[in-house]
Short mmCIF file of C-alpha atoms in Angstrom, two decimals:
data_model
loop_
_atom_site.label_atom_id
_atom_site.label_comp_id
_atom_site.label_asym_id
_atom_site.label_seq_id
_atom_site.Cartn_x
_atom_site.Cartn_y
_atom_site.Cartn_z
CA UNK A 19 1.86 -7.80 27.25
CA UNK A 20 -0.68 -6.93 29.81
CA UNK A 21 -3.58 -8.78 29.26
CA UNK A 22 -5.78 -6.47 26.65
CA UNK A 23 -3.99 -3.57 26.80
CA UNK A 24 -0.11 -2.74 24.01
CA UNK A 25 2.65 -2.95 25.79
CA UNK A 26 4.30 0.31 26.26
CA UNK A 27 7.87 -1.63 27.63
CA UNK A 28 7.70 -4.56 24.91
CA UNK A 29 10.06 -4.40 21.80
CA UNK A 30 7.51 -5.23 19.72
CA UNK A 31 5.68 -2.54 17.51
CA UNK A 32 2.51 -1.26 18.75
CA UNK A 33 0.18 -2.04 15.26
CA UNK A 34 1.52 -6.10 15.33
CA UNK A 35 1.02 -6.03 19.34
CA UNK A 36 -2.19 -4.53 18.38
CA UNK A 37 -2.91 -7.17 15.77
CA UNK A 38 -2.29 -9.69 18.39
CA UNK A 39 -5.08 -8.56 20.64
CA UNK A 40 -7.50 -8.27 17.45
CA UNK A 41 -6.97 -11.87 16.29
CA UNK A 42 -7.10 -12.60 20.27
CA UNK A 43 -10.89 -10.95 20.30
CA UNK A 44 -11.00 -12.79 16.77
CA UNK A 45 -11.10 -16.23 17.84
CA UNK A 46 -12.75 -15.79 21.24
CA UNK A 47 -15.29 -13.14 21.22
CA UNK A 48 -15.55 -11.35 17.49
CA UNK A 49 -18.53 -13.90 15.30
CA UNK A 50 -17.80 -14.31 11.66
CA UNK A 51 -19.74 -11.92 9.84
CA UNK A 52 -20.08 -9.63 12.61
CA UNK A 53 -19.22 -5.95 12.78
CA UNK A 54 -15.33 -4.30 14.13
CA UNK A 55 -14.95 -0.91 16.15
CA UNK A 56 -14.23 1.67 14.01
CA UNK A 57 -10.69 3.09 13.43
CA UNK A 58 -11.59 5.76 15.95
CA UNK A 59 -12.84 3.69 18.18
CA UNK A 60 -10.07 1.54 18.30
CA UNK A 61 -7.47 4.35 18.55
CA UNK A 62 -8.91 5.21 21.36
CA UNK A 63 -9.61 2.18 23.45
CA UNK A 64 -5.45 1.07 23.11
CA UNK A 65 -4.62 4.17 23.15
CA UNK A 66 -2.37 4.62 19.46
CA UNK A 67 -3.16 6.49 16.69
CA UNK A 68 -4.96 5.86 13.23
CA UNK A 69 -1.89 5.02 12.00
CA UNK A 70 -0.75 1.58 13.58
CA UNK A 71 -4.38 0.73 13.85
CA UNK A 72 -4.62 0.98 9.75
CA UNK A 73 -1.20 -1.15 9.42
CA UNK A 74 -2.50 -3.81 12.02
CA UNK A 75 -5.77 -3.83 9.97
CA UNK A 76 -4.01 -3.95 7.11
CA UNK A 77 -2.62 -7.42 8.11
CA UNK A 78 -5.34 -8.31 9.23
CA UNK A 79 -7.10 -8.16 6.19
CA UNK A 80 -3.83 -9.49 4.31
CA UNK A 81 -4.40 -12.84 6.29
CA UNK A 82 -7.80 -13.39 5.91
CA UNK A 83 -9.02 -12.35 9.25
CA UNK A 84 -11.24 -9.20 8.15
CA UNK A 85 -13.17 -8.13 5.19
CA UNK A 86 -13.40 -4.09 4.71
CA UNK A 87 -16.61 -2.72 2.89
CA UNK A 88 -16.51 0.10 1.51
CA UNK A 89 -19.24 2.78 3.37
CA UNK A 90 -19.82 -0.58 5.82
CA UNK A 91 -16.91 -1.07 7.84
CA UNK A 92 -14.46 -3.88 9.17
CA UNK A 93 -16.33 -7.47 9.84
CA UNK A 94 -15.02 -10.07 11.21
CA UNK A 95 -14.24 -12.87 7.94
CA UNK A 96 -15.85 -16.55 8.65
CA UNK A 97 -13.06 -18.78 9.49
CA UNK A 98 -11.93 -20.91 6.72
CA UNK A 99 -11.35 -25.43 7.42
CA UNK A 100 -7.84 -26.42 7.29
CA UNK A 101 -6.75 -28.88 4.99
CA UNK A 102 -3.84 -31.64 6.07
CA UNK A 103 -1.29 -30.78 2.16
CA UNK A 104 2.03 -32.01 1.60
CA UNK A 105 4.09 -31.35 -0.28
CA UNK A 106 7.82 -32.09 -1.58
CA UNK A 107 10.18 -29.84 0.04
CA UNK A 108 11.86 -27.82 -2.62
CA UNK A 109 11.64 -24.06 -3.54
CA UNK A 110 10.58 -21.22 -5.69
CA UNK A 111 14.22 -20.86 -6.43
CA UNK A 112 14.41 -24.22 -7.35
CA UNK A 113 11.61 -25.05 -9.23
CA UNK A 114 12.13 -21.74 -11.70
CA UNK A 115 15.54 -22.54 -12.60
CA UNK A 116 15.47 -26.53 -13.32
CA UNK A 117 12.69 -25.37 -16.08
CA UNK A 118 14.86 -22.98 -17.37
CA UNK A 119 13.45 -19.57 -16.62
CA UNK A 120 14.64 -16.98 -14.51
CA UNK A 121 13.37 -15.97 -10.96
CA UNK A 122 14.47 -12.63 -9.23
CA UNK A 123 13.92 -11.25 -6.27
CA UNK A 124 13.92 -7.26 -4.86
CA UNK A 125 15.12 -7.40 -1.44
CA UNK A 126 12.46 -5.44 0.64
CA UNK A 127 14.10 -6.02 4.31
CA UNK A 128 16.32 -8.08 5.60
CA UNK A 129 17.20 -7.46 9.54
CA UNK A 130 17.00 -9.39 12.94
CA UNK A 131 13.63 -8.66 14.87
CA UNK A 132 11.71 -9.63 17.42
CA UNK A 133 9.77 -12.53 16.67
CA UNK A 134 5.87 -11.88 16.69
CA UNK A 135 3.65 -13.92 18.29
CA UNK A 136 2.72 -16.16 15.49
CA UNK A 137 6.13 -16.65 14.23
CA UNK A 138 6.89 -17.24 18.07
CA UNK A 139 4.77 -20.27 18.14
CA UNK A 140 5.91 -21.82 14.79
CA UNK A 141 9.48 -21.89 15.42
CA UNK A 142 8.97 -22.25 19.19
CA UNK A 143 10.51 -18.99 20.31
CA UNK A 144 9.64 -17.55 22.97
CA UNK A 145 7.88 -14.10 22.23
CA UNK A 146 9.56 -11.19 20.77
CA UNK A 147 13.33 -13.38 20.56
CA UNK A 148 15.49 -12.15 17.59
CA UNK A 149 15.26 -13.82 14.33
CA UNK A 150 15.83 -13.19 11.00
CA UNK A 151 13.20 -11.52 8.36
CA UNK A 152 14.08 -11.61 5.39
CA UNK A 153 10.89 -9.95 2.71
CA UNK A 154 11.29 -10.36 -1.18
CA UNK A 155 9.64 -9.83 -3.67
CA UNK A 156 10.01 -12.05 -6.32
CA UNK A 157 10.28 -11.78 -10.30
CA UNK A 158 9.37 -14.33 -13.54
CA UNK A 159 10.25 -13.36 -16.99
CA UNK A 160 10.20 -9.34 -15.23
CA UNK A 161 6.64 -9.88 -13.79
CA UNK A 162 5.82 -9.70 -10.42
CA UNK A 163 4.62 -12.98 -9.15
CA UNK A 164 5.31 -13.73 -5.15
CA UNK A 165 5.34 -11.06 -2.21
CA UNK A 166 7.14 -13.76 0.45
CA UNK A 167 8.30 -12.82 4.12
CA UNK A 168 10.36 -15.22 5.70
CA UNK A 169 11.45 -16.15 9.18
CA UNK A 170 14.60 -18.02 10.56
CA UNK A 171 15.97 -18.64 14.08
CA UNK A 172 18.84 -15.99 14.48
CA UNK A 173 21.27 -18.72 15.46
CA UNK A 174 20.00 -21.28 12.45
CA UNK A 175 22.61 -19.46 9.57
CA UNK A 176 25.45 -16.83 11.77
CA UNK A 177 26.39 -14.28 8.67
CA UNK A 178 23.09 -14.38 7.08
CA UNK A 179 22.02 -10.69 7.15
CA UNK A 180 25.14 -10.00 4.88
CA UNK A 181 24.26 -12.40 2.26
CA UNK A 182 22.65 -11.23 -1.44
CA UNK A 183 19.30 -12.75 -2.24
CA UNK A 184 18.79 -11.35 -5.17
CA UNK A 185 19.16 -13.86 -7.17
CA UNK A 186 19.83 -17.58 -5.39
CA UNK A 187 18.28 -20.04 -3.10
CA UNK A 188 17.65 -19.41 0.57
CA UNK A 189 17.36 -23.34 1.25
CA UNK A 190 20.41 -23.53 -1.27
CA UNK A 191 22.11 -21.26 0.85
CA UNK A 192 21.38 -23.00 4.28
CA UNK A 193 22.13 -26.33 2.99
CA UNK A 194 25.58 -25.80 1.11
CA UNK A 195 26.71 -23.12 3.55
CA UNK A 196 25.27 -22.91 7.35
CA UNK A 197 24.49 -26.92 6.51
CA UNK A 198 21.15 -27.02 7.85
CA UNK A 199 19.47 -29.98 7.13
CA UNK A 200 16.38 -29.85 5.87
CA UNK A 201 13.51 -32.69 6.34
CA UNK A 202 10.24 -31.84 5.61
CA UNK A 203 7.48 -29.11 5.83
CA UNK A 204 3.79 -28.35 6.77
CA UNK A 205 2.00 -25.88 4.49
CA UNK A 206 -1.56 -24.28 4.71
CA UNK A 207 -2.85 -22.63 1.48
CA UNK A 208 -6.22 -20.45 1.36
CA UNK A 209 -7.53 -17.77 -1.09
CA UNK A 210 -7.60 -14.01 -0.25
CA UNK A 211 -8.85 -10.67 -1.31
CA UNK A 212 -6.06 -8.41 -2.30
CA UNK A 213 -5.58 -5.95 0.07
CA UNK A 214 -4.50 -2.29 -1.71
CA UNK A 215 -0.52 -2.34 -0.99
CA UNK A 216 -0.45 -5.86 -1.62
CA UNK A 217 -2.26 -5.54 -5.16
CA UNK A 218 0.45 -2.53 -6.15
CA UNK A 219 3.53 -5.13 -4.70
CA UNK A 220 2.12 -7.65 -7.30
CA UNK A 221 0.95 -5.44 -10.06
CA UNK A 222 -2.86 -6.87 -10.02
CA UNK A 223 -6.00 -5.16 -8.97
CA UNK A 224 -7.28 -4.51 -4.82
CA UNK A 225 -9.95 -7.35 -4.17
CA UNK A 226 -7.89 -9.76 -6.32
CA UNK A 227 -7.05 -13.10 -5.16
CA UNK A 228 -4.42 -14.35 -4.31
CA UNK A 229 -3.77 -17.56 -2.90
CA UNK A 230 -2.13 -17.58 0.77
CA UNK A 231 1.12 -19.42 1.89
CA UNK A 232 2.08 -20.39 5.03
CA UNK A 233 4.42 -22.66 5.64
CA UNK A 234 6.96 -24.15 8.83
CA UNK A 235 9.85 -26.29 7.93
CA UNK A 236 12.05 -28.73 10.16
CA UNK A 237 15.13 -30.12 10.12
CA UNK A 238 16.98 -33.75 10.36
CA UNK A 239 16.53 -32.75 14.29
CA UNK A 240 12.96 -31.72 14.47
CA UNK A 241 14.18 -28.66 15.17
CA UNK A 242 11.71 -25.66 13.35
CA UNK A 243 14.20 -23.49 11.05
CA UNK A 244 11.96 -21.84 9.22
CA UNK A 245 8.08 -20.50 8.32
CA UNK A 246 7.48 -18.20 5.77
CA UNK A 247 4.23 -16.50 4.49
CA UNK A 248 3.78 -15.82 0.97
CA UNK A 249 1.27 -14.03 -1.44
CA UNK A 250 0.59 -15.44 -4.75
CA UNK A 251 -1.18 -14.05 -7.92
CA UNK A 252 -4.08 -15.59 -8.23
CA UNK A 253 -4.21 -15.28 -11.69
CA UNK A 254 -0.82 -16.71 -11.91
CA UNK A 255 -0.67 -19.88 -9.50
CA UNK A 256 -3.07 -22.73 -8.89
CA UNK A 257 -2.43 -26.12 -6.99
CA UNK A 258 -2.91 -29.24 -8.20
CA UNK A 259 -3.24 -31.86 -5.47
CA UNK A 260 -2.44 -35.43 -5.90
CA UNK A 261 -5.00 -38.36 -4.73
CA UNK A 262 -5.11 -42.17 -3.99
CA UNK A 263 -7.94 -44.09 -2.94
CA UNK A 264 -6.30 -46.57 0.41
CA UNK A 265 -7.63 -49.92 1.38
CA UNK A 266 -7.39 -49.29 5.20
CA UNK A 267 -10.17 -47.64 6.29
CA UNK A 268 -8.17 -44.60 6.73
CA UNK A 269 -7.01 -40.68 5.72
CA UNK A 270 -6.17 -40.01 3.07
CA UNK A 271 -2.83 -37.53 2.93
CA UNK A 272 -2.56 -35.66 -0.53
CA UNK A 273 0.25 -33.77 -1.92
CA UNK A 274 0.23 -30.32 -3.43
CA UNK A 275 1.86 -29.48 -5.92
CA UNK A 276 1.69 -25.02 -6.96
CA UNK A 277 1.71 -24.47 -10.52
CA UNK A 278 2.34 -20.70 -11.59
CA UNK A 279 1.73 -21.16 -15.36
CA UNK A 280 -1.17 -19.61 -16.31
CA UNK A 281 -4.46 -21.57 -16.81
CA UNK A 282 -4.26 -23.40 -20.45
CA UNK A 283 -6.47 -21.47 -22.43
CA UNK A 284 -4.03 -18.60 -22.30
CA UNK A 285 -2.22 -20.45 -24.79
CA UNK A 286 1.08 -20.58 -23.13
CA UNK A 287 1.49 -24.46 -22.55
CA UNK A 288 1.69 -27.29 -20.29
CA UNK A 289 1.88 -26.59 -16.51
CA UNK A 290 5.06 -26.80 -14.24
CA UNK A 291 5.04 -27.55 -11.11
CA UNK A 292 6.63 -24.97 -8.65
CA UNK A 293 6.40 -24.83 -4.60
CA UNK A 294 6.32 -21.80 -2.75
CA UNK A 295 8.96 -20.94 -0.66
#
């Protein structure tokens, strides 16, 4: 991609390129709270359609990088402080079935696509290298719970494009069928307001809080083999962090446990740990 321009020869869609260009500006030029150019100004500046601009802005809003205010415009969101969070490397399917519930997934996409810049960086690939893209809307008890977008290196699981992910565990499949030995992961969690498309998918209202998880998993050789972005319903998820005071003067390492049960006042009983993947 030419610096600051849309590359018409790139295999990456225009909206993905525009998202990257605007992300760079948010990182280097545009201060938190500053107003971004309007949609038509962006169309003129980058030579793209309004549909492309809106899709790029939708994804930036989903990522928590911008805030749209009706009648006022689009503004750079305040940067959030990263926390070091660790948890056991289990999947949503394993946790839900372990507690006796049924998890069902509606597969929205399963294809080989060029890796966007953030995905390529997480998986240690070259930008636009082919990756497996799996998008699932996941239901527990017939209710939409999580929208998950997962990326895998193309050579990690040959034949995975023909798999049925409506009722099986990705981690279980990787380990049992494709011989991937998962070892450890890193996850970042933050709260963002639901965009209109995300709210419709999860069955909540626009701008209701959702929990955004970004995760990278490594195998026993140290190779990154999975990257996902998952949006959890804020009214069905919470995080419990276990802390321990160490004698040594060093930073503590918290464990992250996600709970999908409603809060105690709902009368649905105790909370069962759940991890998002």
